Structure formats: C-alpha cells, structure tokens
Short mmCIF file of C-alpha atoms in Angstrom, two decimals:
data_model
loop_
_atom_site.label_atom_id
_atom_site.label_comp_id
_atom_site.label_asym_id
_atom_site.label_seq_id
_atom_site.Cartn_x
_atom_site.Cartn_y
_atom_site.Cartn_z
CA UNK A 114 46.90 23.19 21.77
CA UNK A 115 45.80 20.77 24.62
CA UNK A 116 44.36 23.79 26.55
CA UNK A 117 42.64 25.30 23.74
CA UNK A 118 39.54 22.62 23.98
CA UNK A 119 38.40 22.55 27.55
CA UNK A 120 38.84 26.19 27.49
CA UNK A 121 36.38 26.51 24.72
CA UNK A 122 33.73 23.96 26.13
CA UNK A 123 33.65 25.45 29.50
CA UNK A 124 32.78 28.84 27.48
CA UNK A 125 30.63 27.30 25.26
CA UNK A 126 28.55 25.88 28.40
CA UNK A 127 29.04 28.38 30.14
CA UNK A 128 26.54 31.91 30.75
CA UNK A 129 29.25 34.11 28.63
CA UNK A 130 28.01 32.25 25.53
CA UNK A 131 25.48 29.73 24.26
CA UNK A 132 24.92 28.54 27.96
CA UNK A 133 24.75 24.58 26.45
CA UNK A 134 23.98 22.16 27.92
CA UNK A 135 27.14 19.74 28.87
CA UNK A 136 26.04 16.68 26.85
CA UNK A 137 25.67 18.86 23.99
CA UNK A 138 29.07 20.01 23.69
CA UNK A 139 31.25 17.39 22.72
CA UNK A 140 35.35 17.28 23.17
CA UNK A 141 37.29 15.23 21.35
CA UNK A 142 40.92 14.88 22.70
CA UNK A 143 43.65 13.53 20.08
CA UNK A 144 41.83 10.95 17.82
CA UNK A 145 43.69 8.01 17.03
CA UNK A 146 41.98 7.26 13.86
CA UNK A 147 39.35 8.99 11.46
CA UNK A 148 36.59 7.56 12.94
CA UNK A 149 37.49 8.71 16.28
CA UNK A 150 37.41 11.93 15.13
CA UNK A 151 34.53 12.16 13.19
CA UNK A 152 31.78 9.61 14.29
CA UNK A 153 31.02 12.37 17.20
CA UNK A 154 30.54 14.63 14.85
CA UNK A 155 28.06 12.82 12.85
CA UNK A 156 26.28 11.85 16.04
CA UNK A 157 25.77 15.80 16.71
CA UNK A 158 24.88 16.69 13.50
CA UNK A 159 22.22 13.81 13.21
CA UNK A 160 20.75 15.26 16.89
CA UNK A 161 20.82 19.22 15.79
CA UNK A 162 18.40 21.08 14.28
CA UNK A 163 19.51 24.61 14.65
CA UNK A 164 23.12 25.52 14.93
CA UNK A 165 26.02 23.19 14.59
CA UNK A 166 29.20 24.19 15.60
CA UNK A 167 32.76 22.36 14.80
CA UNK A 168 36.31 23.79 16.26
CA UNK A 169 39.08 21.89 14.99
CA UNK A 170 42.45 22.89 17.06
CA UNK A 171 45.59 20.55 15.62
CA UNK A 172 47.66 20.76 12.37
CA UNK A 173 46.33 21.35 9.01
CA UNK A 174 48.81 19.49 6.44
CA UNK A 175 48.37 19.54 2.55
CA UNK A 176 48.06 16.69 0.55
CA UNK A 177 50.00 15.71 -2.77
CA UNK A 178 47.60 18.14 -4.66
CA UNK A 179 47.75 20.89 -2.14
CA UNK A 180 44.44 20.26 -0.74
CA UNK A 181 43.97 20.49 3.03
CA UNK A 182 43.95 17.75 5.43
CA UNK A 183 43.84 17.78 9.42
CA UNK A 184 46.63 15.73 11.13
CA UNK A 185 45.67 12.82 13.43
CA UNK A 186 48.97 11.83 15.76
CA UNK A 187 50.72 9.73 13.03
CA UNK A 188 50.07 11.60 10.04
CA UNK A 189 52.55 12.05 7.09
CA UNK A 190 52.37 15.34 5.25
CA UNK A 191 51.25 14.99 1.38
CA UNK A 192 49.55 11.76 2.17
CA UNK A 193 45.89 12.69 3.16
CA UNK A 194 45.07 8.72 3.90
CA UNK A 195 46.77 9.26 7.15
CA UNK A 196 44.74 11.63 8.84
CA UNK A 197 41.28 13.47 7.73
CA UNK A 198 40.23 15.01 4.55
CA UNK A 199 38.20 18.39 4.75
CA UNK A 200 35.98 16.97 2.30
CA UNK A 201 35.24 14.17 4.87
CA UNK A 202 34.63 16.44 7.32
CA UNK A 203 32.39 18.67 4.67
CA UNK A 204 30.28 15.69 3.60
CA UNK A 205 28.93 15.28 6.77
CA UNK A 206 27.90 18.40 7.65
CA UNK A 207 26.39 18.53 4.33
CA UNK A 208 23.99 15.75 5.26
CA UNK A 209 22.79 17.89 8.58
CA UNK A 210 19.52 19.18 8.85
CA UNK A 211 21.09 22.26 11.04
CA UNK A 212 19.66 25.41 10.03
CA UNK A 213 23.47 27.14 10.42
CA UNK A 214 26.88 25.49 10.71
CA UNK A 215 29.63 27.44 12.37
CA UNK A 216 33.27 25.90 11.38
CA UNK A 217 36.42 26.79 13.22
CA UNK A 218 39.74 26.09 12.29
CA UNK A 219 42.67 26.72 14.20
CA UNK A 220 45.65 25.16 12.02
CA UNK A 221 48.16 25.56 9.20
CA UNK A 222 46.58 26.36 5.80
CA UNK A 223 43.31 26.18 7.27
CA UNK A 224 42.40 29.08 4.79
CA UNK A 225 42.43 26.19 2.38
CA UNK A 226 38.99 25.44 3.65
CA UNK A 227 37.75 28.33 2.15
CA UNK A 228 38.24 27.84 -1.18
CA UNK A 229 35.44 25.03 -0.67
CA UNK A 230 33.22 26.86 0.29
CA UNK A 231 32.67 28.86 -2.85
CA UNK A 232 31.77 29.07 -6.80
CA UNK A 233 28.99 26.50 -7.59
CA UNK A 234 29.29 24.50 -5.00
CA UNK A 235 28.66 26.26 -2.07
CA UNK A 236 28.38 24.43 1.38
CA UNK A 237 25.22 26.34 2.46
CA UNK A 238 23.73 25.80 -1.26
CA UNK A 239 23.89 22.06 -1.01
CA UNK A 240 22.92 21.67 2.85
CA UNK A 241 20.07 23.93 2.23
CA UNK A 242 20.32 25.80 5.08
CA UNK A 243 19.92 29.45 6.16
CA UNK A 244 23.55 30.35 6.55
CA UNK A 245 27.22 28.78 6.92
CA UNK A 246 30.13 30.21 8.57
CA UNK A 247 33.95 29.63 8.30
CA UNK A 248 36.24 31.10 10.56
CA UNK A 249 39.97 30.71 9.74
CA UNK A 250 42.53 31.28 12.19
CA UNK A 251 45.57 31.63 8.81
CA UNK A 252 45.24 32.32 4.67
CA UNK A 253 45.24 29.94 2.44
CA UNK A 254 48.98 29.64 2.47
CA UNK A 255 49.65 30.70 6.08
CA UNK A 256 50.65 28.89 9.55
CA UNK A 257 48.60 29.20 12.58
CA UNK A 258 50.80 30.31 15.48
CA UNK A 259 51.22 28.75 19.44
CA UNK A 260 53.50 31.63 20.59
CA UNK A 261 56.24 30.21 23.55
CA UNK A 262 55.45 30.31 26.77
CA UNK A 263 51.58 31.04 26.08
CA UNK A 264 48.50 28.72 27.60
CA UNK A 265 46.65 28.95 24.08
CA UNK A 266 47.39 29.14 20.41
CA UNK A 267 47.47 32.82 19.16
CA UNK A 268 43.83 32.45 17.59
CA UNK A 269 41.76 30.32 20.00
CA UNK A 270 43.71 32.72 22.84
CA UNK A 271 42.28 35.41 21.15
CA UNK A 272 38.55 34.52 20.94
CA UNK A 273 38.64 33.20 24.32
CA UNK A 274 39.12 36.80 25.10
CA UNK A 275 36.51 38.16 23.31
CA UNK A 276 34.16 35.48 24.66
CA UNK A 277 35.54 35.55 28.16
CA UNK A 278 35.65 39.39 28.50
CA UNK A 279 34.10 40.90 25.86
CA UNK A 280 34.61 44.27 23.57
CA UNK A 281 34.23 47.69 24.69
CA UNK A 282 32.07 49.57 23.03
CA UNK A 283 30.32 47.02 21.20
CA UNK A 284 26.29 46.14 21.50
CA UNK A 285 24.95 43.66 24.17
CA UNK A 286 25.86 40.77 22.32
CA UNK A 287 28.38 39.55 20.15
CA UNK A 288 27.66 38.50 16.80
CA UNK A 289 30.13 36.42 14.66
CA UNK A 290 30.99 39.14 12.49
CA UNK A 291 31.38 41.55 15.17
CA UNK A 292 34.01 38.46 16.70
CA UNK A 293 35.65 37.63 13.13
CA UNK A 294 36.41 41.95 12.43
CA UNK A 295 37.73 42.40 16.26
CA UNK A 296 40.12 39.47 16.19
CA UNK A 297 41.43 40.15 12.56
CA UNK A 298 42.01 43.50 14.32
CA UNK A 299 43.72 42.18 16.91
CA UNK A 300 46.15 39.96 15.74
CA UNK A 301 47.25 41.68 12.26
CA UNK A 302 48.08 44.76 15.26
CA UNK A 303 50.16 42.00 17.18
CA UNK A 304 51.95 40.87 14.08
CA UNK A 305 49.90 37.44 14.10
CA UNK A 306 48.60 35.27 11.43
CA UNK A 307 45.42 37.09 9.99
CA UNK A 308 41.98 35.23 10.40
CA UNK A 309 39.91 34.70 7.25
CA UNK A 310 35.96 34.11 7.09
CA UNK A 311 33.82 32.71 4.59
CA UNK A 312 30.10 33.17 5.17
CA UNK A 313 26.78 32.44 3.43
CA UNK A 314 23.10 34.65 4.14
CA UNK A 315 22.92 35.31 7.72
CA UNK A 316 24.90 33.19 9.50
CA UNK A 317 27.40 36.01 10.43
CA UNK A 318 24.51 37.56 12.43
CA UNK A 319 24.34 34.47 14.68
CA UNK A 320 25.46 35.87 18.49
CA UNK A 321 28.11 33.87 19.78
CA UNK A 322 28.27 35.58 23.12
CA UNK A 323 27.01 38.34 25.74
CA UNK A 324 29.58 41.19 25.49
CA UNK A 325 31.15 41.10 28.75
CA UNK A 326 32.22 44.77 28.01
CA UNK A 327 28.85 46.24 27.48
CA UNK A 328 27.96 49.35 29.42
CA UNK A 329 24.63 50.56 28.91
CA UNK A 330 24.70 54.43 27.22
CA UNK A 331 22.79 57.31 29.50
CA UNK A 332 19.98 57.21 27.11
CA UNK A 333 16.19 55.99 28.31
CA UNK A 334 15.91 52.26 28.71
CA UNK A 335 15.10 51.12 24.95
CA UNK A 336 16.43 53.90 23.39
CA UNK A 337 19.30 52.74 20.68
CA UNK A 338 22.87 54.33 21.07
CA UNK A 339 24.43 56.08 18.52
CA UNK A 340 24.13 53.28 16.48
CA UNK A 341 25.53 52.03 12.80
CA UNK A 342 25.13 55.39 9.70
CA UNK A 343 23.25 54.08 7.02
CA UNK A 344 25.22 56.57 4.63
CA UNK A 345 27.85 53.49 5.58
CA UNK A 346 25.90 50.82 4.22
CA UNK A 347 26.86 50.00 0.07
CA UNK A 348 24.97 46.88 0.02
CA UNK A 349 21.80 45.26 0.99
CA UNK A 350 23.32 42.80 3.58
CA UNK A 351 25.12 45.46 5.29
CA UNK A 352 21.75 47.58 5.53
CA UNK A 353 20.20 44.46 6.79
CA UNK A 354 22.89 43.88 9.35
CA UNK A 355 22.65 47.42 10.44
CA UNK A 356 19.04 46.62 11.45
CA UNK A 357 20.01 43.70 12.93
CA UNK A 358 22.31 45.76 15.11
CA UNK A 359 20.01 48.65 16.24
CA UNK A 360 17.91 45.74 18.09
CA UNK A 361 21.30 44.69 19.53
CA UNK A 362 22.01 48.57 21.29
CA UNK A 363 18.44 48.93 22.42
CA UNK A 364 18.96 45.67 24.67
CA UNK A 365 15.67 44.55 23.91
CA UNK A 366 14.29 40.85 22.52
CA UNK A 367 12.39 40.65 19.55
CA UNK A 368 8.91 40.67 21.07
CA UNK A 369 9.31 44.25 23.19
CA UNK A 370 10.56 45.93 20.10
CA UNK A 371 7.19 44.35 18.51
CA UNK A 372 4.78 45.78 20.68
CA UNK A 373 7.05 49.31 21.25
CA UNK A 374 6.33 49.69 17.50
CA UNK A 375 2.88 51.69 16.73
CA UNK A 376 0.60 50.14 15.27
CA UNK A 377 2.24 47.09 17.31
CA UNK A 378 4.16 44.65 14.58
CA UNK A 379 4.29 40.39 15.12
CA UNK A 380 7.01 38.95 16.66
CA UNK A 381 7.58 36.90 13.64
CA UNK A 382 7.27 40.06 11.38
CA UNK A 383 10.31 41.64 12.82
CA UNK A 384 12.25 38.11 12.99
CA UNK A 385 11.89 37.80 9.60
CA UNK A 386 12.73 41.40 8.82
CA UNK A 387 16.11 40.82 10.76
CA UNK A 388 16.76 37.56 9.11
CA UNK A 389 15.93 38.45 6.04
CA UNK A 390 18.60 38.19 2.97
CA UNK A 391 16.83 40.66 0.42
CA UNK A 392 15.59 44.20 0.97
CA UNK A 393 11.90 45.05 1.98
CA UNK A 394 9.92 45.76 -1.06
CA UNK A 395 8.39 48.54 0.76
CA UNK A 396 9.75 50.61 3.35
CA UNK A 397 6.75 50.54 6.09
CA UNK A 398 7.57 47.49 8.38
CA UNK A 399 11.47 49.14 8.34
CA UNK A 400 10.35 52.27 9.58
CA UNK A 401 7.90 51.58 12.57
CA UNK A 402 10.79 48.86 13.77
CA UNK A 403 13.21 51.57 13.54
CA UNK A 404 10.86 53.83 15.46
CA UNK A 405 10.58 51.55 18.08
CA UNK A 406 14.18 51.00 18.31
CA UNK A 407 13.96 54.52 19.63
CA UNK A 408 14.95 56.58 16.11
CA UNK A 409 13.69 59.90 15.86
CA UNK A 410 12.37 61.97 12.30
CA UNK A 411 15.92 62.91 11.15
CA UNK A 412 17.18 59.68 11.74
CA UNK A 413 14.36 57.56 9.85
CA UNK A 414 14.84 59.82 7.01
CA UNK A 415 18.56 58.85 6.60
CA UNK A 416 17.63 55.56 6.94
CA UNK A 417 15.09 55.64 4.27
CA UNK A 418 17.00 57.29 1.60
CA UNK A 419 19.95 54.72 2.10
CA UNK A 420 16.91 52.08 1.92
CA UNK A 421 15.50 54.15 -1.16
CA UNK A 422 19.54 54.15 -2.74
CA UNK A 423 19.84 50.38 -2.49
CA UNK A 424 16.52 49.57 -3.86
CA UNK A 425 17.43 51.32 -6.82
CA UNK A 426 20.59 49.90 -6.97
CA UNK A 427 18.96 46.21 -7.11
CA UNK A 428 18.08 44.48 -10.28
CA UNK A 429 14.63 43.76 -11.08
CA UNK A 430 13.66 40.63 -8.85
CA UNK A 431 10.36 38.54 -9.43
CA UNK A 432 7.50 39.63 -6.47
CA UNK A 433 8.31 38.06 -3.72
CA UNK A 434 6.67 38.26 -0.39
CA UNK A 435 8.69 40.53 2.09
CA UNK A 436 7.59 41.69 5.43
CA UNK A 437 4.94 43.98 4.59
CA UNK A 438 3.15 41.35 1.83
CA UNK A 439 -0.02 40.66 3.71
CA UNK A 440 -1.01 36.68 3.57
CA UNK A 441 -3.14 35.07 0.66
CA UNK A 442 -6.55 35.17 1.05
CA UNK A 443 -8.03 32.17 1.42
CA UNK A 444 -10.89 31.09 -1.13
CA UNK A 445 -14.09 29.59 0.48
CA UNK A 446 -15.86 26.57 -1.06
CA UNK A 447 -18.49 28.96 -2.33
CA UNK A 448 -15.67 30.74 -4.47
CA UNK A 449 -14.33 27.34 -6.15
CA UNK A 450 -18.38 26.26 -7.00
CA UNK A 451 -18.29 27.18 -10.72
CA UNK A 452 -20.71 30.04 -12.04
CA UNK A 453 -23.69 29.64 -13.71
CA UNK A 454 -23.35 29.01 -17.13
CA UNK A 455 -19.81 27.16 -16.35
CA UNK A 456 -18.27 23.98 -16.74
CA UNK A 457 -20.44 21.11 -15.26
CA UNK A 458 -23.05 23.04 -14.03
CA UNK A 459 -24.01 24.36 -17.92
CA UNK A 460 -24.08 20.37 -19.07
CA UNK A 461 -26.32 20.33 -15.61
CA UNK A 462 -28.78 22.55 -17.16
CA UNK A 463 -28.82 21.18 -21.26
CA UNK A 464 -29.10 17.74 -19.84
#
C-alpha cells in the first residue's frame, strides 16, 4: 500500500488528470493518531470550494457493531477508539462548502461506507452540495486485495491504469462513471474484489482524467462519433448523461458547442443543460445543442421521442425553470406606483 499514494498524487498533479497544483494535493503517510490523519483533511476542505477529493489506502476494520473503521498502525479490530471512525471522517466533509466530494476507499469492508450514504440521511442532502461520490474498492462484506509480488493494491493498480493510460474507445475524457463501470469490468474479469459506487445528482459526470486512449474518429472536426442510443436510456439521469457525453465525443468545450448551435445558445445555457438533474420541460434548448454536437434529422428525432418517452414517464412536478424558461421580467417603478383609484392614492384624492 506504501506505493499506492505517491502514485496517485503524481497523477493527480500531473497533465493526465486534474493537473493540481502540488500544495493542493495533500499525502498523508501512516498517521500515528486521529488527528494526524484527519486535521489535513479539514484544512482542505475549509480551503475548497469546488471539488474535494479523499483516497484512503490502509485497512478498513469493523467495530463491535459492525460499523466500519480505518486502521491507524496500532489499531485493534472491534474497538473503533483505536483508529478512525467513518463517521469522523463523514462529519467533516459534511461541514465543507465543496460543491462535489469524491471519496475513495481502498480497504476491507470499505463497502460499509456505503450504507451511509443513503435513506434519509444522505451525505450530499446534508452538505448541500451538487453531487457526492463513493468509490469502493470491496462490498460491504468483502476484502480489498494487494496481490504478491505486485507494486499496487489490486484497486488503486487498477485506476492508476485507467488514469495513466486511458480506455480505448472511450470519449476524450474520463468521467467517474465511465472509471467506476471500466474497473468493475476489469477486476470481476480478473477474479478481483468487485468495486461498488454510491453517487448523488451529478457528481458521476465529474471528469477525472484525459483518456490517454482517445483516437479521434474520421469524422469532420466537431462532428460527434457514433455516440450513446437514446432507445438505451430508461431514466432521466441516463438521458442527461447521454448529453453530457455527446459534448465529450465532439472534443469541444462548452462555449464552441454554444456558438456552433443556430440561433447561437449561452455558455451558461448549455452548462446548465449538462448539469442539470431533471429533464427540460421543453425540448428546444436539447435539440439545437444536439445539432451542434453535429446530429443530423434522423438522429434528433430518436433523441426526441426518448426525450418525449421519459417526460411522460415523470410525475407531475411543480413549474420549475429549466433551460428554455426565459428570465423574470423585471417591474419598473412606474409598474409598482398604484393605479388611480388605488390604495393611498384614492385617500390622496377624498382627502
């Protein structure tokens, strides 16, 4: 496990992934004592505002009520005072003011985690943030694995491989989810201890990395690849992922795709399409992005009946502004003067 965390940092910093800045990345190398592991990671989450992200590599030990607990050198299985309680570690990140939290674990039982993450008390309910994301490297019940004679544990060797060199046949950039389904892929075919996610709104749309793999298709510049079917998508996230994912094969940022659409759309219109966690209300934002993503007639009508499908599917929702909704207009002081024969100006006029 000792390689697993400057392996991670240097990718982390590194032009593969997030590119960070060294002083924000943060290693922690066996902590004597709670404190020593978690003050740093109170100090980062009182310094971020947008993404926090915590990789735990060690052993994950269960205390006397089967609740998870991360080992610290001298800890004592079923006694959770001797190393650090999830909850500890969950209250706070619950205090953050992060936008999205990212949690890794790579230990024992570290599906445990999990189960706190759910029901009424979700993590991303009580942070209030846009999305949370749990990335397990074992079920509830299962052991994490550091095979013989190997430089990394099974899990963190695994997504050091998908940061480090990407996956064929995959869009530009890597995306948690697209991460989370290729390792679970890859180690249930090895035999391995299956991964397990937990993830709230859109935080599984967060790109972890450039795909390393990524060869552009023979199509024009800006012109999507045979990209997801919307026949595939059964549920309003997925269609909204699958949007998500069209900008991802054209190769292009947010702001080309806005002016490529006709009439041209705001930058912040199609960020809030993609990040959106409910369907448009109405379908014409949807279809000039998807025309600028390079879809042609056919393909926009297969998109809109799988749009027109899942509306229908969807209970009735109170009116709530979507992408299309233009802005409130905004009353002048002429329209707030009361009318004649109103209020105080009628006492005015009988005075």
């Amino acid at each position: 496990m000792a390689n697993n965390l400057p392996a991670l940092a240097r990718t982390l910093t590194g032009p593969a992934s997030w590119n960070l800045p060294a002083g924000h990345c943060t290693v922690v190398v066996e902590p004597d004592t709670p404190r020593d592991m978690l003050d740093p990671v109170k100090e980062a989450a009182g310094a971020t505002s947008d993404t926090l992200l915590v990789y735990f590599a060690g052993h994950g030990l269960l205390d006397g009520r089967g609740e998870l607990f991360f080992g610290l050198p001298r800890s004592v299985q079923g006694h959770s005072y001797t190393g650090v309680t999830y909850q500890a570690l969950r209250e706070i990140i619950t205090g953050c003011a992060a936008r999205r939290l990212v949690i890794i674990l790579d230990c024992c039982m570290s599906g445990r985690a999990l189960g706190l993450m759910g029901g009424e008390d979700l993590l991303a309910d009580q942070a209030e943030i846009d999305g949370s994301y749990l990335l397990a490297a074992a079920p509830e019940n299962g052991r994490a694995l550091a095979p013989p004679g190997e430089t990394y544990t099974a899990f963190t060797g695994a997504l050091l491989a998908v940061l480090q060199h990407g996956i064929p046949g995959r869009p530009r950039e890597l995306d948690l989810n697209a991460v989370y389904h290729h390792l679970r892929g890859e180690l249930t075919a090895k035999g391995r201890p299956t991964p397990q996610k937990r993830d709230r709104n859109t935080a599984g749309r967060l790109v972890l990395a450039r795909n390393q793999a990524y060869h552009p298709a023979t199509a024009p510049a800006g012109q999507a690849e045979d990209g997801p079917d919307p026949a595939d998508c059964h549920t309003p996230l997925a269609f909204l992922e699958a949007l998500a994912e069209m900008r991802a094969r054209t190769g292009l940022t947010i702001h080309a795709i806005s002016q490529r659409a006709d009439p041209p759309l705001a930058p912040t219109t199609v960020s809030r399409l993609l990040n959106a966690t409910t369907l448009p209300t109405t379908w014409k934002t949807t279809g000039r992005y998807l025309t600028a993503c390079g879809l042609g007639p056919d393909q926009l009508q297969a998109w809109q009946s799988a749009w027109q499908r899942l509306r229908a599917q969807e209970p009735a929702r109170p009116g709530a502004p979507g992408p299309d909704a233009e802005p409130p207009r905004t009353r002048s002081w002429r329209d707030r003067l009361p009318r004649h024969g109103e209020g105080p100006w009628r006492r005015y006029r009988e005075t």
